[in-house]
XYZ file of C-alpha atoms in Angstrom:
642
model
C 120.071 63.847 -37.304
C 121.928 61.052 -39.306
C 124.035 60.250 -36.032
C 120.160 59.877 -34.351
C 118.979 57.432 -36.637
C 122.503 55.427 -36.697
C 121.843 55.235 -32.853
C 118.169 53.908 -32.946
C 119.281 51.146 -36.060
C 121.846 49.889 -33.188
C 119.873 50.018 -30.842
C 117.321 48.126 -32.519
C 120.166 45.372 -32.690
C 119.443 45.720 -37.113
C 122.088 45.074 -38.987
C 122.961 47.359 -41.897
C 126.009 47.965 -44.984
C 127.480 50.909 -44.838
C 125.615 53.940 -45.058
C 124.109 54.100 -48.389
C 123.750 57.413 -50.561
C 120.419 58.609 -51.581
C 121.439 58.769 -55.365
C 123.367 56.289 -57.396
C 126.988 56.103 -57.018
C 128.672 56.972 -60.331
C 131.648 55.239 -61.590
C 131.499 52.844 -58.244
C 131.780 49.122 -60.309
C 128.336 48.441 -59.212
C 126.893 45.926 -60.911
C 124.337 43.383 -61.055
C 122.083 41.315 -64.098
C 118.461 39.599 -63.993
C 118.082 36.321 -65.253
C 114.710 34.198 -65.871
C 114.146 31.987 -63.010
C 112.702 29.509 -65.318
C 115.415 29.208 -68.207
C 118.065 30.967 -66.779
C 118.046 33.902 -69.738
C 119.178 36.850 -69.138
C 116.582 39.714 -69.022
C 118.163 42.764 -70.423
C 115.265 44.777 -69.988
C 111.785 43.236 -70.515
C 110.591 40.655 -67.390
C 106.953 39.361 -67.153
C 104.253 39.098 -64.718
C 104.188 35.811 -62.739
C 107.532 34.857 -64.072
C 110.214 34.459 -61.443
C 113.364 36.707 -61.462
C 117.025 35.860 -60.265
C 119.417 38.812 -59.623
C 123.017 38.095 -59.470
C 125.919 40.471 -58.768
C 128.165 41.339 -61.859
C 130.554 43.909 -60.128
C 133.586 41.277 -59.694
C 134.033 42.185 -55.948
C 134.686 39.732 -53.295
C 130.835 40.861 -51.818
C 129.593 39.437 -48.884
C 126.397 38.155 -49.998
C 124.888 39.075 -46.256
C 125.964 42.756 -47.513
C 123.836 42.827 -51.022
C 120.444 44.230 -50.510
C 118.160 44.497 -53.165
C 114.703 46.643 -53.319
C 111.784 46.897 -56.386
C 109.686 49.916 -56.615
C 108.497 52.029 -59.560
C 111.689 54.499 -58.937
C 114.785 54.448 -57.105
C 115.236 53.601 -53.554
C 117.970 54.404 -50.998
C 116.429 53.594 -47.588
C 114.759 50.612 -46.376
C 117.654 48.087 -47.637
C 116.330 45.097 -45.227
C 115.950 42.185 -47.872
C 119.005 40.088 -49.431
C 116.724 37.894 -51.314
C 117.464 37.847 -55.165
C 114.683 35.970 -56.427
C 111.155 38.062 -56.938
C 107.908 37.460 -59.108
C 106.832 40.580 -60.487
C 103.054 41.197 -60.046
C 101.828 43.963 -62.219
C 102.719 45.418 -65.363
C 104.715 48.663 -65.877
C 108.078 50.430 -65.131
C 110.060 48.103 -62.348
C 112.809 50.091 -61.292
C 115.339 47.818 -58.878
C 118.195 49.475 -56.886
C 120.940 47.372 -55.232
C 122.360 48.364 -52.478
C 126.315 46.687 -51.824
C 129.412 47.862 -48.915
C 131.637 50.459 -49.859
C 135.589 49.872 -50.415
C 136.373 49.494 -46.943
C 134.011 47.360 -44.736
C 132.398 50.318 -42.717
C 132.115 52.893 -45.453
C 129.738 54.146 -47.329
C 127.215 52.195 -49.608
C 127.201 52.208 -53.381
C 123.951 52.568 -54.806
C 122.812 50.753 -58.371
C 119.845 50.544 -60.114
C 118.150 49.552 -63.092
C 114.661 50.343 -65.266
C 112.963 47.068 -66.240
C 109.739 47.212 -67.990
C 107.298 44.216 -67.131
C 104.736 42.680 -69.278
C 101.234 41.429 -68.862
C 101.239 37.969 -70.081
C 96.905 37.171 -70.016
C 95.501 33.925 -71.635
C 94.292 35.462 -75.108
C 90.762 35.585 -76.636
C 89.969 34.037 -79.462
C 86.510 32.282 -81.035
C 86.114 28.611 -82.367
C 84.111 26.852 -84.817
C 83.620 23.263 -84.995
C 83.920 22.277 -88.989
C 82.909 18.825 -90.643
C 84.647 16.138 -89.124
C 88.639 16.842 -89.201
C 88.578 20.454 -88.978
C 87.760 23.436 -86.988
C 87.660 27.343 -87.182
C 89.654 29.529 -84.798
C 89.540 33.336 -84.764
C 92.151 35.803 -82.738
C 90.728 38.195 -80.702
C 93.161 39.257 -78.451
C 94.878 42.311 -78.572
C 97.548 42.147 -75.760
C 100.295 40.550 -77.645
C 102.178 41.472 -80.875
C 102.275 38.167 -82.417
C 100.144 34.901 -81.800
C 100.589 31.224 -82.428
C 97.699 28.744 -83.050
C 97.717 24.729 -82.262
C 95.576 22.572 -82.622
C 95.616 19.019 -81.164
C 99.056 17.993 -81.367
C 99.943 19.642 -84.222
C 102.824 21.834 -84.168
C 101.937 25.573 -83.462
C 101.310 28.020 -86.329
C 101.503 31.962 -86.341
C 97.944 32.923 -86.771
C 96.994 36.923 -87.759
C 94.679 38.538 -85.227
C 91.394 39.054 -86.161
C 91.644 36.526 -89.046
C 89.418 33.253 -89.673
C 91.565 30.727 -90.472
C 90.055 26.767 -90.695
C 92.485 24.410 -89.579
C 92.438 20.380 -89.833
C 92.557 18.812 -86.647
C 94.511 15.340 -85.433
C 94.891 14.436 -81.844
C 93.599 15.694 -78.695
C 90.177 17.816 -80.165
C 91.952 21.206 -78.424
C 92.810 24.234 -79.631
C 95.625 26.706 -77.547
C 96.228 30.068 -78.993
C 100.033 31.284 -77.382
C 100.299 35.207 -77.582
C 104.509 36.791 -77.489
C 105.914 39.916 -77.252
C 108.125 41.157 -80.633
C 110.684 42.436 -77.448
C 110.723 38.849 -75.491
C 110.372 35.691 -76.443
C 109.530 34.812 -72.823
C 106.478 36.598 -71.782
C 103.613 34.722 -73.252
C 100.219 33.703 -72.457
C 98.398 30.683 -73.848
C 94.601 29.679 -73.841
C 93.515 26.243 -74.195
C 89.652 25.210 -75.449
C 88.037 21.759 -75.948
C 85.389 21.250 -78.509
C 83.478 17.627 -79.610
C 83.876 17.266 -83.686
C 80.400 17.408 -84.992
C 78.981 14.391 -86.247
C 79.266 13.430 -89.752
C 76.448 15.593 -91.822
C 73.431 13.833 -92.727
C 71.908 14.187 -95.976
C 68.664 16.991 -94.915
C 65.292 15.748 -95.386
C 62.618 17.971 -96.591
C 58.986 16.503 -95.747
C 56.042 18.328 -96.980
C 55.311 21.399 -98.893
C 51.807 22.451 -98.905
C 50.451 25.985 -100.643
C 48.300 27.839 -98.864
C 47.501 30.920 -101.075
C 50.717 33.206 -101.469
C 52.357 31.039 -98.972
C 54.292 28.271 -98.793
C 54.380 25.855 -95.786
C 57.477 23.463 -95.361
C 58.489 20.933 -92.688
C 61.384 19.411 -92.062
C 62.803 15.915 -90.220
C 65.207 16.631 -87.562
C 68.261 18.958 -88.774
C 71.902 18.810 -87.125
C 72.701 21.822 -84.914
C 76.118 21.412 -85.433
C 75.318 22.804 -89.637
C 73.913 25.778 -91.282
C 70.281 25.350 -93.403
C 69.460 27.426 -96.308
C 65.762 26.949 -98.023
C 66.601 27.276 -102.155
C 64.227 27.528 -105.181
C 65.346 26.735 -108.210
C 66.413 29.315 -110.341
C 67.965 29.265 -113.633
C 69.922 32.288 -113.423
C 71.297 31.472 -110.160
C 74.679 30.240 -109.710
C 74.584 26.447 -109.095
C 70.671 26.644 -110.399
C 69.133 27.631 -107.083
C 68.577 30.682 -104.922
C 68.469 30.836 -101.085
C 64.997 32.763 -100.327
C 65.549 32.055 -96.430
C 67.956 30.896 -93.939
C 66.832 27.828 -91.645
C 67.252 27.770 -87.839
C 68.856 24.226 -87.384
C 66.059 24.168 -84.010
C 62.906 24.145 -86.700
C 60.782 21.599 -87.970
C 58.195 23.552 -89.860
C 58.508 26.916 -91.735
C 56.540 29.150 -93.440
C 57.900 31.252 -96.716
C 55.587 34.422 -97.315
C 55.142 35.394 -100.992
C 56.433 32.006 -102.101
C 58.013 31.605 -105.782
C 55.028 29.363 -106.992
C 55.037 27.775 -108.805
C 58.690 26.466 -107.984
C 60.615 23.420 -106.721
C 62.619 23.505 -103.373
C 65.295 21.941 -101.814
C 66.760 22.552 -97.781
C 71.016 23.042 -98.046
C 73.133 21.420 -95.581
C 76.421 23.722 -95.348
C 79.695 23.623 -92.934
C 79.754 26.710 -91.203
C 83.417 26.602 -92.005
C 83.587 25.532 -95.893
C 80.218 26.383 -96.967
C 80.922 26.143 -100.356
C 82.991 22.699 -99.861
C 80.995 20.782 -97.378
C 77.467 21.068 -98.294
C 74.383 18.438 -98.706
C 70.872 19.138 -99.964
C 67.879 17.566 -99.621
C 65.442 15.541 -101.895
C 63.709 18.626 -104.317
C 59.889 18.890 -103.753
C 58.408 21.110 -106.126
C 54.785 22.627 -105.909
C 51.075 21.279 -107.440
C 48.944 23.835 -108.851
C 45.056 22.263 -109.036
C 42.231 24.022 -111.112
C 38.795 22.814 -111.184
C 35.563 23.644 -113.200
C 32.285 22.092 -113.482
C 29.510 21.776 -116.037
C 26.764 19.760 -116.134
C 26.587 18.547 -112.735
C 29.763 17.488 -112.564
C 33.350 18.531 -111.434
C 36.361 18.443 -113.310
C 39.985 18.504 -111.245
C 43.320 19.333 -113.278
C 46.910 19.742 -112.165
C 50.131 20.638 -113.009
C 54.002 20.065 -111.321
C 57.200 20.232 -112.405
C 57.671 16.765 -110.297
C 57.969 13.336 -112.422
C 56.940 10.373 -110.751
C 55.258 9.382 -107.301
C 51.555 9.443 -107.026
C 48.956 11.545 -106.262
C 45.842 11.277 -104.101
C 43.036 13.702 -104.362
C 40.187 14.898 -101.552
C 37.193 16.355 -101.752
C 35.420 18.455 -98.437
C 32.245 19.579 -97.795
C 29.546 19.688 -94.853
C 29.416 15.946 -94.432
C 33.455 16.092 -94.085
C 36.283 14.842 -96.207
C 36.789 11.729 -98.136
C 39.508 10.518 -100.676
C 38.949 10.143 -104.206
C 40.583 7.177 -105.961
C 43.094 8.607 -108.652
C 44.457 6.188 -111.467
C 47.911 5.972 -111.177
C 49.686 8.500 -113.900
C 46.629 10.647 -114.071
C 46.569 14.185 -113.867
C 43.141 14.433 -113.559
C 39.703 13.688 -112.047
C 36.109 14.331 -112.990
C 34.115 14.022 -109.943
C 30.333 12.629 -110.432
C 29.232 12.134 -107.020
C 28.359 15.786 -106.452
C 24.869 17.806 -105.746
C 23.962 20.870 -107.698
C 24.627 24.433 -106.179
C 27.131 22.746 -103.531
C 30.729 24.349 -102.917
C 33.564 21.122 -102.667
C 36.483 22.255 -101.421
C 39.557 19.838 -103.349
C 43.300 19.116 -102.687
C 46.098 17.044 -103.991
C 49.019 15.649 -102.777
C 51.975 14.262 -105.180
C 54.059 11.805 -102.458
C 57.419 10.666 -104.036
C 58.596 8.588 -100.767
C 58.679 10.053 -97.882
C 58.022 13.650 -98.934
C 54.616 14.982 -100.088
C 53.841 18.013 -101.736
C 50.077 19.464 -101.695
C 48.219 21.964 -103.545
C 46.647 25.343 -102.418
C 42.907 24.265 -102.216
C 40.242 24.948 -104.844
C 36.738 25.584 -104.152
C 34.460 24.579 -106.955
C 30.427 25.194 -107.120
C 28.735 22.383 -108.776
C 26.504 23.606 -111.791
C 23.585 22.726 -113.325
C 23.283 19.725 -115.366
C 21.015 16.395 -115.467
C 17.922 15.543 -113.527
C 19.345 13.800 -110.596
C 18.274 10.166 -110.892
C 15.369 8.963 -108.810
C 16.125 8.468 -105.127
C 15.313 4.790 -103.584
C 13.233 4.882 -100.182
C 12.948 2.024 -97.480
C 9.292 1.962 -95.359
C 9.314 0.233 -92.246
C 6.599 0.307 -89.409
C 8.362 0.998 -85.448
C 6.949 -0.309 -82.751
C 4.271 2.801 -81.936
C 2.913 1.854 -85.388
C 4.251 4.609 -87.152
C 5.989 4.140 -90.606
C 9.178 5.184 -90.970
C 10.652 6.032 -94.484
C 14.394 6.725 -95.204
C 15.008 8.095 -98.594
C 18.854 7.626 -100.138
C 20.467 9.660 -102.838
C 23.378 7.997 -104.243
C 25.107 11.754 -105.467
C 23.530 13.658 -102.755
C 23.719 12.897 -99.319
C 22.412 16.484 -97.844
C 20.596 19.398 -99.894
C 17.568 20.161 -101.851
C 13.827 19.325 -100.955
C 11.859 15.710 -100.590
C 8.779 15.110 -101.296
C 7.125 12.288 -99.881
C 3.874 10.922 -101.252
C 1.364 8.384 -99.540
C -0.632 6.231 -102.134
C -0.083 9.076 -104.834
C -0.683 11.979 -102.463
C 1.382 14.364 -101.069
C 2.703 13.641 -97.791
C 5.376 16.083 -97.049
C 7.769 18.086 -98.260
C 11.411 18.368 -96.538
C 15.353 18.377 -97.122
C 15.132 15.547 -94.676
C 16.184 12.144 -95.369
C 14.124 10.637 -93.210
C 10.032 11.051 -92.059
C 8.118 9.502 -89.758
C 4.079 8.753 -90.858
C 2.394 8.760 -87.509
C -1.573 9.239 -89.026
C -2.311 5.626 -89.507
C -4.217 3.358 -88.749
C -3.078 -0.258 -90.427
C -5.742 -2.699 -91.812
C -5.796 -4.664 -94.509
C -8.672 -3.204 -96.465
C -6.920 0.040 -96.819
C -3.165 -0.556 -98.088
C -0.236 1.960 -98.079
C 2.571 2.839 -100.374
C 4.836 5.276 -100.609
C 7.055 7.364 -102.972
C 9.677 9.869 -102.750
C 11.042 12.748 -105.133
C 13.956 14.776 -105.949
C 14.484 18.543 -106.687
C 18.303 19.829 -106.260
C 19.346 23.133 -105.627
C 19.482 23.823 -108.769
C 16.156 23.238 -109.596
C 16.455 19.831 -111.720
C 13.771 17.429 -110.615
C 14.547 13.184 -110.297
C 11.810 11.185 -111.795
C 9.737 9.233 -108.761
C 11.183 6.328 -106.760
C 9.533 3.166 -107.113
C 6.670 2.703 -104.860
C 7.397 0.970 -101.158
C 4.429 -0.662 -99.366
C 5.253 -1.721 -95.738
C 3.629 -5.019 -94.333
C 0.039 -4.507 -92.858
C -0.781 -7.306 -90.218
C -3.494 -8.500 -88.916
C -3.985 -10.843 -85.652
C -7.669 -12.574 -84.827
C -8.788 -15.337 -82.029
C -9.391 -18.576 -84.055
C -11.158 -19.569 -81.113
C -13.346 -18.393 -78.467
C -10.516 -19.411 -75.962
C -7.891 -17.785 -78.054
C -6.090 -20.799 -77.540
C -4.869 -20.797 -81.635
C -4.409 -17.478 -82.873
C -4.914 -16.526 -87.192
C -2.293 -13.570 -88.407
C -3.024 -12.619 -91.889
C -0.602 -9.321 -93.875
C 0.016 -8.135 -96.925
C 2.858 -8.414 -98.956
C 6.154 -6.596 -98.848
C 6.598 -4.106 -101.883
C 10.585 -2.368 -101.489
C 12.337 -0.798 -104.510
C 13.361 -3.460 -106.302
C 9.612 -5.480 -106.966
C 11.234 -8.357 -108.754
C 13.229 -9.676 -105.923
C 12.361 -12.131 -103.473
C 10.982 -11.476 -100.363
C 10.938 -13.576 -97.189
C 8.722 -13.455 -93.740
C 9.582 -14.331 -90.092
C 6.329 -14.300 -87.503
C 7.976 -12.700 -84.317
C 5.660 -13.056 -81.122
C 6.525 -10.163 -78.834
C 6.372 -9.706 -75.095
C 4.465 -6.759 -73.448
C 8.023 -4.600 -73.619
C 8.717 -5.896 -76.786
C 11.296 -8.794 -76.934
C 11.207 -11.272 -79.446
C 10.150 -14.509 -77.712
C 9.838 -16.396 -80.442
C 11.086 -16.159 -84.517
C 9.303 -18.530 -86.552
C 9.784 -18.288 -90.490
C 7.337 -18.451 -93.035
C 7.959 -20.357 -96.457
C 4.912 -19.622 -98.050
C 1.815 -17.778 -97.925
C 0.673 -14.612 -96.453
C -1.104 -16.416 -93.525
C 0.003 -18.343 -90.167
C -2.034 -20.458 -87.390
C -0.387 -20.216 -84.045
C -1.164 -22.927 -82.173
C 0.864 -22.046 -79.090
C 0.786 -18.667 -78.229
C 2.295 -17.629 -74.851
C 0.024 -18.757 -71.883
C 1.345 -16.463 -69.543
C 0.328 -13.176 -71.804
C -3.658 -11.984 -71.525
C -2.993 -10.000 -75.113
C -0.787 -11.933 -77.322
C 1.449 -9.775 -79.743
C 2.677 -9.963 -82.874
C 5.186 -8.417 -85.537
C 5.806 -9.702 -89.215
C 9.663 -9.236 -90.451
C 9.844 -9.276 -94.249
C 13.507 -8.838 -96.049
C 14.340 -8.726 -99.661
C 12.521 -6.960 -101.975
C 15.921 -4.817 -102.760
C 16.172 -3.516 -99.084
C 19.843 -3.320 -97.384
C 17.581 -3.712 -94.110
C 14.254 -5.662 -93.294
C 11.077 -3.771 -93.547
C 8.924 -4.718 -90.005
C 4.962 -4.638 -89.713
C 2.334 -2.645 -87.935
C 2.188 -4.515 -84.534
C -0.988 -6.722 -84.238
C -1.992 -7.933 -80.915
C -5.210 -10.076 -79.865
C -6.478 -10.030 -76.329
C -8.223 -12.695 -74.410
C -10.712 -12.888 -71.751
C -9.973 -12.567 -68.391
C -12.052 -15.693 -66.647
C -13.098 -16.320 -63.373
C -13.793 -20.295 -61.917
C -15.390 -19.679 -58.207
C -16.696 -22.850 -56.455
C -20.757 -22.390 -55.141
C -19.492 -24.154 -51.730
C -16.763 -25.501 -49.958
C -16.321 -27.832 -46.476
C -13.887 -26.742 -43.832
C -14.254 -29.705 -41.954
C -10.548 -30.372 -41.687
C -11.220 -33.668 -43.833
C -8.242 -32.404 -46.356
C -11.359 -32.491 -49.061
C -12.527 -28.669 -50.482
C -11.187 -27.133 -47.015
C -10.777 -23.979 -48.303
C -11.725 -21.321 -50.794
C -9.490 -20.674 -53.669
C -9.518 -18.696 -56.455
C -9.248 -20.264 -60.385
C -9.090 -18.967 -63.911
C -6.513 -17.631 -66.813
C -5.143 -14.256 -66.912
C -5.719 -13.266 -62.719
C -2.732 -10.680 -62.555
C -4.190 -7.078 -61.152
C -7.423 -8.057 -59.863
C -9.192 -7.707 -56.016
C -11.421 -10.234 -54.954
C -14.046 -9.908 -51.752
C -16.189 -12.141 -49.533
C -18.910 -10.144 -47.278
C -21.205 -12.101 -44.959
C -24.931 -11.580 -44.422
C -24.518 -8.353 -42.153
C -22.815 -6.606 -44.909
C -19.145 -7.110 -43.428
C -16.212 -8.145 -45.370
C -14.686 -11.287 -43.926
C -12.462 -12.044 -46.679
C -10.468 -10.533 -49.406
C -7.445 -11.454 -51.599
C -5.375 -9.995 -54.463
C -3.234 -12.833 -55.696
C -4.384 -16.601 -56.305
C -2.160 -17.863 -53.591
C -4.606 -16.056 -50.621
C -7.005 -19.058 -50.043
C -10.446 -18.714 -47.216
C -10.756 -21.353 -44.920
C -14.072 -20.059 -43.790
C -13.013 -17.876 -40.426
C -13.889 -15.086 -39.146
C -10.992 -13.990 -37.037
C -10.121 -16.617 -34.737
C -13.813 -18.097 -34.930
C -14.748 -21.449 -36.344
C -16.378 -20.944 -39.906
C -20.171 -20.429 -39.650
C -22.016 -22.273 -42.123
C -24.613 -20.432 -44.670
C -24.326 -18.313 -48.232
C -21.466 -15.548 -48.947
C -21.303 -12.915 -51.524
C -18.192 -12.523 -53.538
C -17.210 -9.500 -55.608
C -14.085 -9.868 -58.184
C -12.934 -6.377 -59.703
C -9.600 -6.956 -62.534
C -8.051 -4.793 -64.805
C -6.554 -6.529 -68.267
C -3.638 -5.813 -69.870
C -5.409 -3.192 -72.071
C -6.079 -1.477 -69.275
C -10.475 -2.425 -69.589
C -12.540 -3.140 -66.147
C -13.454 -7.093 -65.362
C -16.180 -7.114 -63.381
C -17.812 -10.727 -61.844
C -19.750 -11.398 -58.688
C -21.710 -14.738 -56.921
C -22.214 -16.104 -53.967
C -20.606 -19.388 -52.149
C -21.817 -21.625 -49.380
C -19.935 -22.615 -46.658
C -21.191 -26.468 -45.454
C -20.358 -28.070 -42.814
């Protein structure tokens, strides 16, 4: 069989040593040693994966180097001798077992087998975590656990054996790297080494803690913008606590606002900047807010607003809610209180106050307080006006209560109405002169204390007569303002309206209750009239009843007229004051009409169709309707002459 395969090798034109033994030849000189292909050290046993190899014959025999095969497999090899390359890579960890494979003594013998066991090592980047510090250091962390010993460096520092699975800060100069080198104990050549970047963190910024409000049990907190880069701690000051302060809750660096559940209150807080890497070195907290606790009480119709802080300093500014909304009470600077007058019996006011100390403000859990009974309120003021239907309008104002409790509105000493409503409109009258009104107003709060009566109001009453039969000058006589105050001045305008009630013309009045209007409008059948009287203690003016005189719609119709064509009465045209919605009609002697018109610029020159006028008598018929709506009613005759 071996003769066989010797043939087909020849054959095959291969070209082979002499024929090699399938064991190793003992005692044969065989020799050879592996050497790093990197430094050139030789590798007694260990070799790594990636790292080149360089075999070199050690037997001291004039070898031909065409005759030195050499073969890598997990266990001996004696067939397949084809390669006389000495330089390999090995690719996987384990047992490497290479057999050499050199010419016997004499040329065409037989071929001495050698091998040798080489264990090869992995040689993976190791694992390890990092932590950027504070500016000039950072964290690193072995993980790995490949290797038996590992080396840490960081920038261009020199390397450092690091402990695996131990934190270790480090400072940092150079490049901002870190490489972590793993080794073997066995080999100082097989190593693997992992290199990470990081950005130093900014330099930390003192934290800034805005607001603290209470809101029952629980404490509400915001915060300006925190570094991401740093670890946040929310503390309350504690004297048994090492430093003085406790943490009650860690802060995600992400937040802005947080809210602390069962809140140590009262109690002053602060927000802890820490290194994640020296917490106890590198740390920064913020300005200490510390809680407001408010109290209130009433008596006597009037609220009384306490409070307490640990704080010293800033100032405080107090509100007060209720239905009509929220408005801020003035607070004297250094005062830790506030009694609050302008308040109604039997209302709830909600309170709050805020201590601000810069840019930080701390506010109280609200207090609701229900105002109790205490003084008769004091009497209300009221403002009567007349509106433009000739209804009076009163408005009644309560300095201390805007809303609550019941009105009751008298006219000239009787009861009028009674109402929580601040304002009522008087729509049964009927204004004249003869028959003045006044008004008053009362009080009762909700907790049954009555206010005295307001002084008496008594709206302008006008009145507007022809002083002619023309109504060309027109008489306007009123009565005088009354308003709350009946020692101060009062002054009148005479305001001539137009039928949809603009002004057209403002003319004041020194003195007197009277005024002659010598030029009222032309243009306007019924002439109308408003008086505007301010003073008299009113924030606004106080306006009449509107008067309003109307004049007779008139008529001029000529008795004949001439359409000759002479230029001289040629036609028939239509005269008078006040002709605006009227129908005027001619009819001849048979009954038919032959003319009619229903503006003054429609003139008759007497024909009948397209036929010449016909001399004799007409009828005319007028039908108007004034501007208060009554039916004008004229009729004549006219006589056409030729």
């Amino acid at each position: 069989m071996n003769r066989l395969l010797l043939l087909f090798l020849l054959v095959a034109g291969l070209r082979l040593p002499g024929w090699a033994q399938c064991t190793p030849t003992p005692n044969s000189g065989a020799c050879f040693r592996a050497y790093d292909g990197v430094t050139g050290q030789e590798l007694p046993f260990y070799l790594c994966v990636g790292r080149p190899v360089r075999l070199r014959d050690c037997s001291g025999k004039a070898l031909d180097p065409a005759q030195i095969y050499y073969r890598q497999a997990s266990t001996i090899v004696c067939s397949g001798f084809v390669d006389t390359v000495t330089t390999f890579t090995p690719t996987a960890p384990g047992v490497l077992v290479v057999t050499q494979n050199t010419q016997g003594p004499q040329g065409g013998s037989q071929g001495i087998i050698f091998s040798r066991n080489f264990e090869v090592k992995s040689t993976p980047l190791p694992t390890f975590t990092l932590t950027t510090c504070t500016p000039g250091f950072v964290q690193v962390t072995v993980t790995d656990t490949n290797y038996d010993q590992y080396f840490v460096q960081v920038g261009s520092s020199a390397p450092v054996p690091a402990l695996r699975n131990t934190t270790v800060t480090y400072p940092t100069s150079g490049p901002a790297t870190v490489s972590v080198t793993g080794r073997y104990n066995q080999t100082g050549i097989c190593t693997g080494t992992a290199t990470r970047s990081f950005t130093p963190p900014p330099a930390p910024q003192r934290p800034t803690l805005r607001s603290l409000v209470v809101q029952g049990s629980t404490a509400q907190f915001e915060f300006g913008g925190l570094q991401p880069e740093y670890q946040y701690s929310l503390q309350v000051a504690d004297a048994g606590a090492a430093g003085g302060y406790r943490t009650v809750a860690p802060i995600a660096s992400n937040l802005t606002s947080f809210s602390l559940s069962n809140a140590p209150l009262p109690g002053c807080y602060r927000l802890l900047l820490q290194d994640a890497c020296q917490p106890s070195v590198a740390s920064s907290s913020s300005f200490v807010v510390c809680s407001v606790a408010l109290a209130g009480t009433s008596q006597n119709g009037r609220n009384l607003l306490s409070w307490t802080t640990s704080s010293s300093g800033g100032s405080y500014t107090l509100s007060r809610t209720d239905a009509s909304g929220t408005v801020q009470l003035p607070v004297p600077a250094g005062a830790t209180q506030y009694l609050d007058t302008a308040v109604t019996c039997g209302t709830v006011y909600r309170y709050r106050v805020s201590l601000i100390m810069g840019a930080t403000t701390s506010t109280s859990d609200e207090v609701a307080v229900t105002t109790s009974s205490g003084a008769a309120p004091a009497a209300p003021r009221l403002a009567a006006t007349f509106n433009l239907r000739n209804q009076v309008e009163l408005t009644t104002t309560l300095a201390r209560s805007p809303n609550g409790g019941q009105l009751t509105y008298l006219r000239n000493g009787q009861e009028l109405r009674v109402t929580p409503a601040r304002t009522l409109r008087d729509s049964l009258v009927s204004p004249s002169l003869a028959d003045p009104l006044c008004y008053a107003v009362r009080f009762l709060d909700a907790c049954g204390n009555r206010s005295p009566d307001s002084a008496p109001v008594c709206p302008v009453l006008l009145e507007a007569r022809a002083a002619n039969d023309e109504g060309t000058t027109i008489r306007l006589t009123w009565t005088a303002l009354r308003g709350p105050d009946a020692t101060a001045t009062v002054s009148y305008r005479v305001l001539t309206l137009s039928p949809a009630n603009a002004v057209l013309r403002s003319v004041p009045v020194a003195s007197g209750l009277t005024y002659l209007d010598l030029q009222p409008p032309q243009d306007q059948q019924v002439v109308r009239y408003r008086i505007e009287a301010t003073g008299g203690g009113l924030i606004s003016a106080s306006y009449s009843n509107v008067a309003s005189v109307a004049r007779q719609v008139k008529l001029f119709v000529p008795t004949a007229f001439t359409p000759n064509g002479d230029g001289l009465n040629d036609v028939l045209e239509l005269k008078g004051r006040f002709l605006d919605n009227f129908r005027f009609t001619v009819i001849d002697r048979n009954g038919q009409q032959v003319f009619q018109a229903t503006t003054r610029t429609q003139t008759w020159d007497g024909r009948i169709g397209n036929e010449k006028p016909v001399t004799g008598a007409y009828v005319w018929r007028f039908e108007a309707t004034d501007q208060e709506g009554k039916r004008v009613v004229q009729h004549g005759s006219v006589t056409i002459i030729r």
